[in-house]
């Protein structure tokens, strides 16, 4: 990539010099023709190099997307194999009550994944599906209380910007210093439409954050960068030390 930039710079410099010479230099006709040809060749070469670099970048991005999809499929396959093995074990042992609870759990997981798949923003869907099954030290539980199509709620920000903001927010919560006993406590992530018709993006952590003010500052900075508002929800109904942060994403008022 650096080599391509150097070649583009060289072609641009050559074209600029040719243009200056043609505009201000007193050249004989053969030299003027040579300068025009060199100018055209420099511009053409620069354009070709830029197009080739853009194509390579597109191919790299496509490869990374395919790789991410394959990793997601492998994680999902492993996750469902565990569920099936557990289900088969209960069937063999004839443990009817545990079998019923296991089936209910699988049903709930399928409903949750179906809601995520229908969010309407492919990048966000892939990220949330991946983050649910990834093997990080801090697991993430994604909860959608209802089916939401984010392309139909009048969001005042682009889907890609919302996805990037959520990715950074999850990273902030994962990297935040925590009490050693709470290091593996899951992060609960929720998206829902609020009573004021805005979109609520909530982070709930029931463990103990060692620097909650720093976490709030980082989430508030992300909110300001994307034109949303951050609220820290009171934790009176939760255990001591739990934290809830919620981004309020504005939506267009409906008629």
PDB file of C-alpha atoms in Angstrom:
ATOM      1  CA  UNK A   1       0.000   0.000   0.000  1.00  0.00           C
ATOM      2  CA  UNK A   2       2.862   2.390   0.831  1.00  0.00           C
ATOM      3  CA  UNK A   3       4.527   1.553  -2.497  1.00  0.00           C
ATOM      4  CA  UNK A   4       1.328   2.373  -4.366  1.00  0.00           C
ATOM      5  CA  UNK A   5       1.119   5.745  -2.650  1.00  0.00           C
ATOM      6  CA  UNK A   6       4.717   6.512  -3.647  1.00  0.00           C
ATOM      7  CA  UNK A   7       3.986   5.654  -7.278  1.00  0.00           C
ATOM      8  CA  UNK A   8       0.836   7.805  -7.255  1.00  0.00           C
ATOM      9  CA  UNK A   9       2.852  10.664  -5.754  1.00  0.00           C
ATOM     10  CA  UNK A  10       5.551  10.232  -8.412  1.00  0.00           C
ATOM     11  CA  UNK A  11       2.993  10.233 -11.231  1.00  0.00           C
ATOM     12  CA  UNK A  12       1.263  13.286  -9.775  1.00  0.00           C
ATOM     13  CA  UNK A  13       4.583  15.145  -9.435  1.00  0.00           C
ATOM     14  CA  UNK A  14       5.512  14.279 -13.006  1.00  0.00           C
ATOM     15  CA  UNK A  15       2.136  15.421 -14.310  1.00  0.00           C
ATOM     16  CA  UNK A  16       2.398  18.667 -12.322  1.00  0.00           C
ATOM     17  CA  UNK A  17       5.856  19.418 -13.689  1.00  0.00           C
ATOM     18  CA  UNK A  18       4.682  18.742 -17.252  1.00  0.00           C
ATOM     19  CA  UNK A  19       1.682  21.022 -16.770  1.00  0.00           C
ATOM     20  CA  UNK A  20       3.871  23.826 -15.408  1.00  0.00           C
ATOM     21  CA  UNK A  21       6.341  23.467 -18.259  1.00  0.00           C
ATOM     22  CA  UNK A  22       3.544  23.497 -20.851  1.00  0.00           C
ATOM     23  CA  UNK A  23       1.922  26.540 -19.264  1.00  0.00           C
ATOM     24  CA  UNK A  24       5.007  28.668 -18.634  1.00  0.00           C
ATOM     25  CA  UNK A  25       7.886  27.205 -20.586  1.00  0.00           C
ATOM     26  CA  UNK A  26       8.937  28.317 -24.057  1.00  0.00           C
ATOM     27  CA  UNK A  27       9.388  24.932 -25.723  1.00  0.00           C
ATOM     28  CA  UNK A  28       9.906  23.906 -29.282  1.00  0.00           C
ATOM     29  CA  UNK A  29       7.073  21.936 -30.805  1.00  0.00           C
ATOM     30  CA  UNK A  30       8.695  18.470 -30.474  1.00  0.00           C
ATOM     31  CA  UNK A  31       9.413  19.056 -26.787  1.00  0.00           C
ATOM     32  CA  UNK A  32       5.897  20.404 -26.266  1.00  0.00           C
ATOM     33  CA  UNK A  33       4.446  17.272 -27.854  1.00  0.00           C
ATOM     34  CA  UNK A  34       6.704  15.126 -25.652  1.00  0.00           C
ATOM     35  CA  UNK A  35       5.547  17.027 -22.527  1.00  0.00           C
ATOM     36  CA  UNK A  36       1.886  16.539 -23.486  1.00  0.00           C
ATOM     37  CA  UNK A  37       2.416  12.796 -24.011  1.00  0.00           C
ATOM     38  CA  UNK A  38       4.277  12.515 -20.690  1.00  0.00           C
ATOM     39  CA  UNK A  39       1.499  14.422 -18.936  1.00  0.00           C
ATOM     40  CA  UNK A  40      -1.145  12.076 -20.334  1.00  0.00           C
ATOM     41  CA  UNK A  41       0.880   8.982 -19.481  1.00  0.00           C
ATOM     42  CA  UNK A  42       1.521  10.226 -15.919  1.00  0.00           C
ATOM     43  CA  UNK A  43      -2.158  10.914 -15.327  1.00  0.00           C
ATOM     44  CA  UNK A  44      -3.169   7.578 -16.827  1.00  0.00           C
ATOM     45  CA  UNK A  45      -0.586   5.668 -14.782  1.00  0.00           C
ATOM     46  CA  UNK A  46      -1.663   7.407 -11.574  1.00  0.00           C
ATOM     47  CA  UNK A  47      -5.321   6.608 -12.239  1.00  0.00           C
ATOM     48  CA  UNK A  48      -4.530   2.964 -13.004  1.00  0.00           C
ATOM     49  CA  UNK A  49      -2.484   2.591  -9.811  1.00  0.00           C
ATOM     50  CA  UNK A  50      -5.291   4.141  -7.727  1.00  0.00           C
ATOM     51  CA  UNK A  51      -7.906   1.895  -9.344  1.00  0.00           C
ATOM     52  CA  UNK A  52      -5.750  -1.176  -8.742  1.00  0.00           C
ATOM     53  CA  UNK A  53      -5.229  -0.200  -5.082  1.00  0.00           C
ATOM     54  CA  UNK A  54      -8.972   0.342  -4.622  1.00  0.00           C
ATOM     55  CA  UNK A  55      -9.620  -3.086  -6.133  1.00  0.00           C
ATOM     56  CA  UNK A  56      -7.091  -4.675  -3.771  1.00  0.00           C
ATOM     57  CA  UNK A  57      -8.658  -2.914  -0.796  1.00  0.00           C
ATOM     58  CA  UNK A  58     -12.088  -4.149  -1.862  1.00  0.00           C
ATOM     59  CA  UNK A  59     -10.753  -7.691  -2.226  1.00  0.00           C
ATOM     60  CA  UNK A  60      -9.130  -7.517   1.227  1.00  0.00           C
ATOM     61  CA  UNK A  61     -12.348  -6.218   2.787  1.00  0.00           C
ATOM     62  CA  UNK A  62     -14.335  -8.964   1.039  1.00  0.00           C
ATOM     63  CA  UNK A  63     -11.869 -11.597   2.239  1.00  0.00           C
ATOM     64  CA  UNK A  64     -12.120 -10.320   5.815  1.00  0.00           C
ATOM     65  CA  UNK A  65     -15.939 -10.372   5.593  1.00  0.00           C
ATOM     66  CA  UNK A  66     -15.875 -13.957   4.315  1.00  0.00           C
ATOM     67  CA  UNK A  67     -13.419 -14.927   7.056  1.00  0.00           C
ATOM     68  CA  UNK A  68     -15.628 -13.349   9.697  1.00  0.00           C
ATOM     69  CA  UNK A  69     -18.688 -15.171   8.342  1.00  0.00           C
ATOM     70  CA  UNK A  70     -16.832 -18.493   8.411  1.00  0.00           C
ATOM     71  CA  UNK A  71     -15.714 -17.891  11.993  1.00  0.00           C
ATOM     72  CA  UNK A  72     -19.302 -17.075  12.942  1.00  0.00           C
ATOM     73  CA  UNK A  73     -20.554 -20.275  11.280  1.00  0.00           C
ATOM     74  CA  UNK A  74     -17.947 -22.334  13.141  1.00  0.00           C
ATOM     75  CA  UNK A  75     -18.857 -20.721  16.463  1.00  0.00           C
ATOM     76  CA  UNK A  76     -22.561 -21.277  15.797  1.00  0.00           C
ATOM     77  CA  UNK A  77     -21.984 -24.898  14.816  1.00  0.00           C
ATOM     78  CA  UNK A  78     -19.966 -25.510  18.000  1.00  0.00           C
ATOM     79  CA  UNK A  79     -22.617 -23.788  20.110  1.00  0.00           C
ATOM     80  CA  UNK A  80     -25.485 -25.811  18.632  1.00  0.00           C
ATOM     81  CA  UNK A  81     -23.517 -29.070  18.895  1.00  0.00           C
ATOM     82  CA  UNK A  82     -23.177 -28.434  22.635  1.00  0.00           C
ATOM     83  CA  UNK A  83     -26.923 -27.843  22.882  1.00  0.00           C
ATOM     84  CA  UNK A  84     -27.691 -31.042  20.942  1.00  0.00           C
ATOM     85  CA  UNK A  85     -25.314 -33.109  23.082  1.00  0.00           C
ATOM     86  CA  UNK A  86     -26.981 -31.793  26.220  1.00  0.00           C
ATOM     87  CA  UNK A  87     -30.410 -32.513  24.749  1.00  0.00           C
ATOM     88  CA  UNK A  88     -29.365 -36.050  23.754  1.00  0.00           C
ATOM     89  CA  UNK A  89     -28.008 -36.692  27.242  1.00  0.00           C
ATOM     90  CA  UNK A  90     -31.336 -35.777  28.847  1.00  0.00           C
ATOM     91  CA  UNK A  91     -33.173 -38.010  26.358  1.00  0.00           C
ATOM     92  CA  UNK A  92     -30.932 -40.979  27.175  1.00  0.00           C
ATOM     93  CA  UNK A  93     -31.353 -40.441  30.912  1.00  0.00           C
ATOM     94  CA  UNK A  94     -35.108 -39.880  30.509  1.00  0.00           C
ATOM     95  CA  UNK A  95     -34.912 -36.682  32.575  1.00  0.00           C
ATOM     96  CA  UNK A  96     -38.173 -35.175  31.377  1.00  0.00           C
ATOM     97  CA  UNK A  97     -38.122 -31.922  33.352  1.00  0.00           C
ATOM     98  CA  UNK A  98     -34.533 -31.043  32.379  1.00  0.00           C
ATOM     99  CA  UNK A  99     -35.364 -31.990  28.785  1.00  0.00           C
ATOM    100  CA  UNK A 100     -38.307 -29.587  28.795  1.00  0.00           C
ATOM    101  CA  UNK A 101     -36.176 -26.764  30.207  1.00  0.00           C
ATOM    102  CA  UNK A 102     -33.440 -27.443  27.642  1.00  0.00           C
ATOM    103  CA  UNK A 103     -35.948 -27.311  24.767  1.00  0.00           C
ATOM    104  CA  UNK A 104     -37.380 -24.062  26.133  1.00  0.00           C
ATOM    105  CA  UNK A 105     -33.869 -22.619  26.325  1.00  0.00           C
ATOM    106  CA  UNK A 106     -33.151 -23.610  22.719  1.00  0.00           C
ATOM    107  CA  UNK A 107     -36.463 -22.114  21.635  1.00  0.00           C
ATOM    108  CA  UNK A 108     -35.641 -18.836  23.383  1.00  0.00           C
ATOM    109  CA  UNK A 109     -32.202 -18.737  21.791  1.00  0.00           C
ATOM    110  CA  UNK A 110     -33.696 -19.300  18.318  1.00  0.00           C
ATOM    111  CA  UNK A 111     -36.208 -16.474  18.876  1.00  0.00           C
ATOM    112  CA  UNK A 112     -33.410 -14.160  20.025  1.00  0.00           C
ATOM    113  CA  UNK A 113     -31.224 -14.988  17.025  1.00  0.00           C
ATOM    114  CA  UNK A 114     -34.199 -14.493  14.703  1.00  0.00           C
ATOM    115  CA  UNK A 115     -34.768 -11.003  16.109  1.00  0.00           C
ATOM    116  CA  UNK A 116     -31.084 -10.131  15.711  1.00  0.00           C
ATOM    117  CA  UNK A 117     -31.123 -11.398  12.119  1.00  0.00           C
ATOM    118  CA  UNK A 118     -34.034  -9.071  11.279  1.00  0.00           C
ATOM    119  CA  UNK A 119     -32.559  -5.840  12.687  1.00  0.00           C
ATOM    120  CA  UNK A 120     -32.168  -4.500   9.146  1.00  0.00           C
ATOM    121  CA  UNK A 121     -28.476  -3.516   9.426  1.00  0.00           C
ATOM    122  CA  UNK A 122     -26.314  -6.439   8.181  1.00  0.00           C
ATOM    123  CA  UNK A 123     -23.096  -5.172   9.793  1.00  0.00           C
ATOM    124  CA  UNK A 124     -24.785  -4.875  13.195  1.00  0.00           C
ATOM    125  CA  UNK A 125     -26.479  -8.267  12.827  1.00  0.00           C
ATOM    126  CA  UNK A 126     -23.169 -10.014  12.079  1.00  0.00           C
ATOM    127  CA  UNK A 127     -21.438  -8.259  14.962  1.00  0.00           C
ATOM    128  CA  UNK A 128     -24.134  -9.138  17.515  1.00  0.00           C
ATOM    129  CA  UNK A 129     -24.359 -12.756  16.341  1.00  0.00           C
ATOM    130  CA  UNK A 130     -20.580 -13.048  16.514  1.00  0.00           C
ATOM    131  CA  UNK A 131     -20.226 -11.381  19.900  1.00  0.00           C
ATOM    132  CA  UNK A 132     -22.816 -13.750  21.433  1.00  0.00           C
ATOM    133  CA  UNK A 133     -20.747 -16.837  20.670  1.00  0.00           C
ATOM    134  CA  UNK A 134     -17.196 -15.476  20.696  1.00  0.00           C
ATOM    135  CA  UNK A 135     -14.794 -16.906  23.233  1.00  0.00           C
ATOM    136  CA  UNK A 136     -13.801 -13.693  25.011  1.00  0.00           C
ATOM    137  CA  UNK A 137     -13.238 -13.664  28.755  1.00  0.00           C
ATOM    138  CA  UNK A 138     -16.284 -11.396  29.098  1.00  0.00           C
ATOM    139  CA  UNK A 139     -19.302 -12.963  27.356  1.00  0.00           C
ATOM    140  CA  UNK A 140     -22.027 -10.732  25.971  1.00  0.00           C
ATOM    141  CA  UNK A 141     -25.728 -11.546  26.260  1.00  0.00           C
ATOM    142  CA  UNK A 142     -27.772  -9.777  23.586  1.00  0.00           C
ATOM    143  CA  UNK A 143     -31.442  -9.174  24.422  1.00  0.00           C
ATOM    144  CA  UNK A 144     -34.109  -7.737  22.129  1.00  0.00           C
ATOM    145  CA  UNK A 145     -37.457  -7.559  23.983  1.00  0.00           C
ATOM    146  CA  UNK A 146     -39.298  -7.261  20.647  1.00  0.00           C
ATOM    147  CA  UNK A 147     -38.689  -7.459  16.932  1.00  0.00           C
ATOM    148  CA  UNK A 148     -37.223  -4.157  15.658  1.00  0.00           C
ATOM    149  CA  UNK A 149     -36.417  -3.171  12.097  1.00  0.00           C
ATOM    150  CA  UNK A 150     -33.886  -0.375  12.531  1.00  0.00           C
ATOM    151  CA  UNK A 151     -34.452   0.774   8.942  1.00  0.00           C
ATOM    152  CA  UNK A 152     -38.079   1.530   9.812  1.00  0.00           C
ATOM    153  CA  UNK A 153     -37.784   3.514  13.056  1.00  0.00           C
ATOM    154  CA  UNK A 154     -36.526   6.781  11.548  1.00  0.00           C
ATOM    155  CA  UNK A 155     -33.000   6.696  12.953  1.00  0.00           C
ATOM    156  CA  UNK A 156     -31.230  10.053  12.666  1.00  0.00           C
ATOM    157  CA  UNK A 157     -27.872   8.331  12.127  1.00  0.00           C
ATOM    158  CA  UNK A 158     -26.633   5.888   9.531  1.00  0.00           C
ATOM    159  CA  UNK A 159     -26.653   2.175  10.248  1.00  0.00           C
ATOM    160  CA  UNK A 160     -22.890   1.943   9.770  1.00  0.00           C
ATOM    161  CA  UNK A 161     -22.334   4.729  12.324  1.00  0.00           C
ATOM    162  CA  UNK A 162     -24.651   3.004  14.815  1.00  0.00           C
ATOM    163  CA  UNK A 163     -22.775  -0.271  14.318  1.00  0.00           C
ATOM    164  CA  UNK A 164     -19.379   1.380  14.827  1.00  0.00           C
ATOM    165  CA  UNK A 165     -20.613   3.126  17.975  1.00  0.00           C
ATOM    166  CA  UNK A 166     -21.975  -0.124  19.433  1.00  0.00           C
ATOM    167  CA  UNK A 167     -18.745  -1.978  18.611  1.00  0.00           C
ATOM    168  CA  UNK A 168     -16.697   0.669  20.413  1.00  0.00           C
ATOM    169  CA  UNK A 169     -19.102   0.667  23.364  1.00  0.00           C
ATOM    170  CA  UNK A 170     -18.841  -3.097  23.805  1.00  0.00           C
ATOM    171  CA  UNK A 171     -15.059  -2.794  23.619  1.00  0.00           C
ATOM    172  CA  UNK A 172     -15.089  -0.089  26.316  1.00  0.00           C
ATOM    173  CA  UNK A 173     -17.105  -2.343  28.640  1.00  0.00           C
ATOM    174  CA  UNK A 174     -14.911  -5.358  27.941  1.00  0.00           C
ATOM    175  CA  UNK A 175     -11.654  -3.516  28.583  1.00  0.00           C
ATOM    176  CA  UNK A 176     -12.864  -1.658  31.675  1.00  0.00           C
ATOM    177  CA  UNK A 177     -10.989  -2.679  34.856  1.00  0.00           C
ATOM    178  CA  UNK A 178     -13.121  -4.974  37.025  1.00  0.00           C
ATOM    179  CA  UNK A 179     -12.872  -6.697  40.371  1.00  0.00           C
ATOM    180  CA  UNK A 180     -11.044 -10.008  39.908  1.00  0.00           C
ATOM    181  CA  UNK A 181     -14.055 -12.027  41.097  1.00  0.00           C
ATOM    182  CA  UNK A 182     -16.278 -10.324  38.494  1.00  0.00           C
ATOM    183  CA  UNK A 183     -13.927 -10.635  35.515  1.00  0.00           C
ATOM    184  CA  UNK A 184     -16.089 -13.318  33.844  1.00  0.00           C
ATOM    185  CA  UNK A 185     -19.437 -11.692  34.644  1.00  0.00           C
ATOM    186  CA  UNK A 186     -21.346 -11.322  31.358  1.00  0.00           C
ATOM    187  CA  UNK A 187     -22.235  -7.990  29.828  1.00  0.00           C
ATOM    188  CA  UNK A 188     -25.935  -7.728  29.055  1.00  0.00           C
ATOM    189  CA  UNK A 189     -26.675  -5.681  25.954  1.00  0.00           C
ATOM    190  CA  UNK A 190     -30.174  -4.588  24.967  1.00  0.00           C
ATOM    191  CA  UNK A 191     -31.766  -2.623  22.112  1.00  0.00           C
ATOM    192  CA  UNK A 192     -35.360  -1.449  22.404  1.00  0.00           C
ATOM    193  CA  UNK A 193     -37.721   1.381  21.455  1.00  0.00           C
ATOM    194  CA  UNK A 194     -38.375   3.660  24.424  1.00  0.00           C
ATOM    195  CA  UNK A 195     -41.668   5.231  25.407  1.00  0.00           C
ATOM    196  CA  UNK A 196     -40.477   8.551  23.915  1.00  0.00           C
ATOM    197  CA  UNK A 197     -40.008   6.761  20.525  1.00  0.00           C
ATOM    198  CA  UNK A 198     -36.201   7.072  20.737  1.00  0.00           C
ATOM    199  CA  UNK A 199     -33.975   4.016  20.427  1.00  0.00           C
ATOM    200  CA  UNK A 200     -32.404   2.819  23.652  1.00  0.00           C
ATOM    201  CA  UNK A 201     -29.054   1.026  23.505  1.00  0.00           C
ATOM    202  CA  UNK A 202     -28.348  -0.306  26.996  1.00  0.00           C
ATOM    203  CA  UNK A 203     -25.287  -1.842  28.660  1.00  0.00           C
ATOM    204  CA  UNK A 204     -25.941  -3.691  31.924  1.00  0.00           C
ATOM    205  CA  UNK A 205     -23.056  -5.044  33.974  1.00  0.00           C
ATOM    206  CA  UNK A 206     -23.929  -6.701  37.277  1.00  0.00           C
ATOM    207  CA  UNK A 207     -20.316  -7.021  38.388  1.00  0.00           C
ATOM    208  CA  UNK A 208     -18.166  -4.301  39.924  1.00  0.00           C
ATOM    209  CA  UNK A 209     -16.403  -1.785  37.697  1.00  0.00           C
ATOM    210  CA  UNK A 210     -13.294  -0.436  39.382  1.00  0.00           C
ATOM    211  CA  UNK A 211     -13.451   2.849  37.438  1.00  0.00           C
ATOM    212  CA  UNK A 212     -17.124   3.463  36.567  1.00  0.00           C
ATOM    213  CA  UNK A 213     -16.578   7.200  36.086  1.00  0.00           C
ATOM    214  CA  UNK A 214     -13.930   6.493  33.451  1.00  0.00           C
ATOM    215  CA  UNK A 215     -16.306   4.105  31.655  1.00  0.00           C
ATOM    216  CA  UNK A 216     -19.012   6.742  31.717  1.00  0.00           C
ATOM    217  CA  UNK A 217     -16.585   9.333  30.324  1.00  0.00           C
ATOM    218  CA  UNK A 218     -15.635   7.071  27.414  1.00  0.00           C
ATOM    219  CA  UNK A 219     -19.250   6.183  26.611  1.00  0.00           C
ATOM    220  CA  UNK A 220     -20.209   9.852  26.886  1.00  0.00           C
ATOM    221  CA  UNK A 221     -17.420  10.770  24.449  1.00  0.00           C
ATOM    222  CA  UNK A 222     -18.698   8.199  21.944  1.00  0.00           C
ATOM    223  CA  UNK A 223     -22.225   9.537  22.390  1.00  0.00           C
ATOM    224  CA  UNK A 224     -21.092  13.112  21.715  1.00  0.00           C
ATOM    225  CA  UNK A 225     -19.168  12.026  18.604  1.00  0.00           C
ATOM    226  CA  UNK A 226     -22.285  10.399  17.140  1.00  0.00           C
ATOM    227  CA  UNK A 227     -24.879  12.942  18.239  1.00  0.00           C
ATOM    228  CA  UNK A 228     -26.635  10.794  20.849  1.00  0.00           C
ATOM    229  CA  UNK A 229     -27.199  11.164  24.597  1.00  0.00           C
ATOM    230  CA  UNK A 230     -25.900   8.992  27.441  1.00  0.00           C
ATOM    231  CA  UNK A 231     -27.886   8.224  30.567  1.00  0.00           C
ATOM    232  CA  UNK A 232     -26.707   6.308  33.627  1.00  0.00           C
ATOM    233  CA  UNK A 233     -29.751   4.420  34.865  1.00  0.00           C
ATOM    234  CA  UNK A 234     -30.256   4.195  38.657  1.00  0.00           C
ATOM    235  CA  UNK A 235     -29.354   0.759  40.010  1.00  0.00           C
ATOM    236  CA  UNK A 236     -31.716   0.667  42.994  1.00  0.00           C
ATOM    237  CA  UNK A 237     -33.210  -2.644  41.855  1.00  0.00           C
ATOM    238  CA  UNK A 238     -29.831  -4.286  41.215  1.00  0.00           C
ATOM    239  CA  UNK A 239     -27.098  -5.554  43.460  1.00  0.00           C
ATOM    240  CA  UNK A 240     -24.654  -3.034  44.869  1.00  0.00           C
ATOM    241  CA  UNK A 241     -21.957  -2.050  42.421  1.00  0.00           C
ATOM    242  CA  UNK A 242     -23.921  -2.932  39.269  1.00  0.00           C
ATOM    243  CA  UNK A 243     -23.856  -0.416  36.414  1.00  0.00           C
ATOM    244  CA  UNK A 244     -26.346   0.464  33.673  1.00  0.00           C
ATOM    245  CA  UNK A 245     -25.489   2.862  30.861  1.00  0.00           C
ATOM    246  CA  UNK A 246     -27.927   3.695  28.094  1.00  0.00           C
ATOM    247  CA  UNK A 247     -27.462   5.593  24.845  1.00  0.00           C
ATOM    248  CA  UNK A 248     -30.535   7.462  23.662  1.00  0.00           C
ATOM    249  CA  UNK A 249     -30.503   7.475  19.856  1.00  0.00           C
ATOM    250  CA  UNK A 250     -32.937  10.059  18.419  1.00  0.00           C
ATOM    251  CA  UNK A 251     -35.464   9.004  15.792  1.00  0.00           C
ATOM    252  CA  UNK A 252     -37.699  11.022  13.491  1.00  0.00           C
ATOM    253  CA  UNK A 253     -41.122  11.795  14.885  1.00  0.00           C
ATOM    254  CA  UNK A 254     -43.836   9.807  13.169  1.00  0.00           C
ATOM    255  CA  UNK A 255     -47.026  11.344  11.888  1.00  0.00           C
TER     256      UNK A 255
END
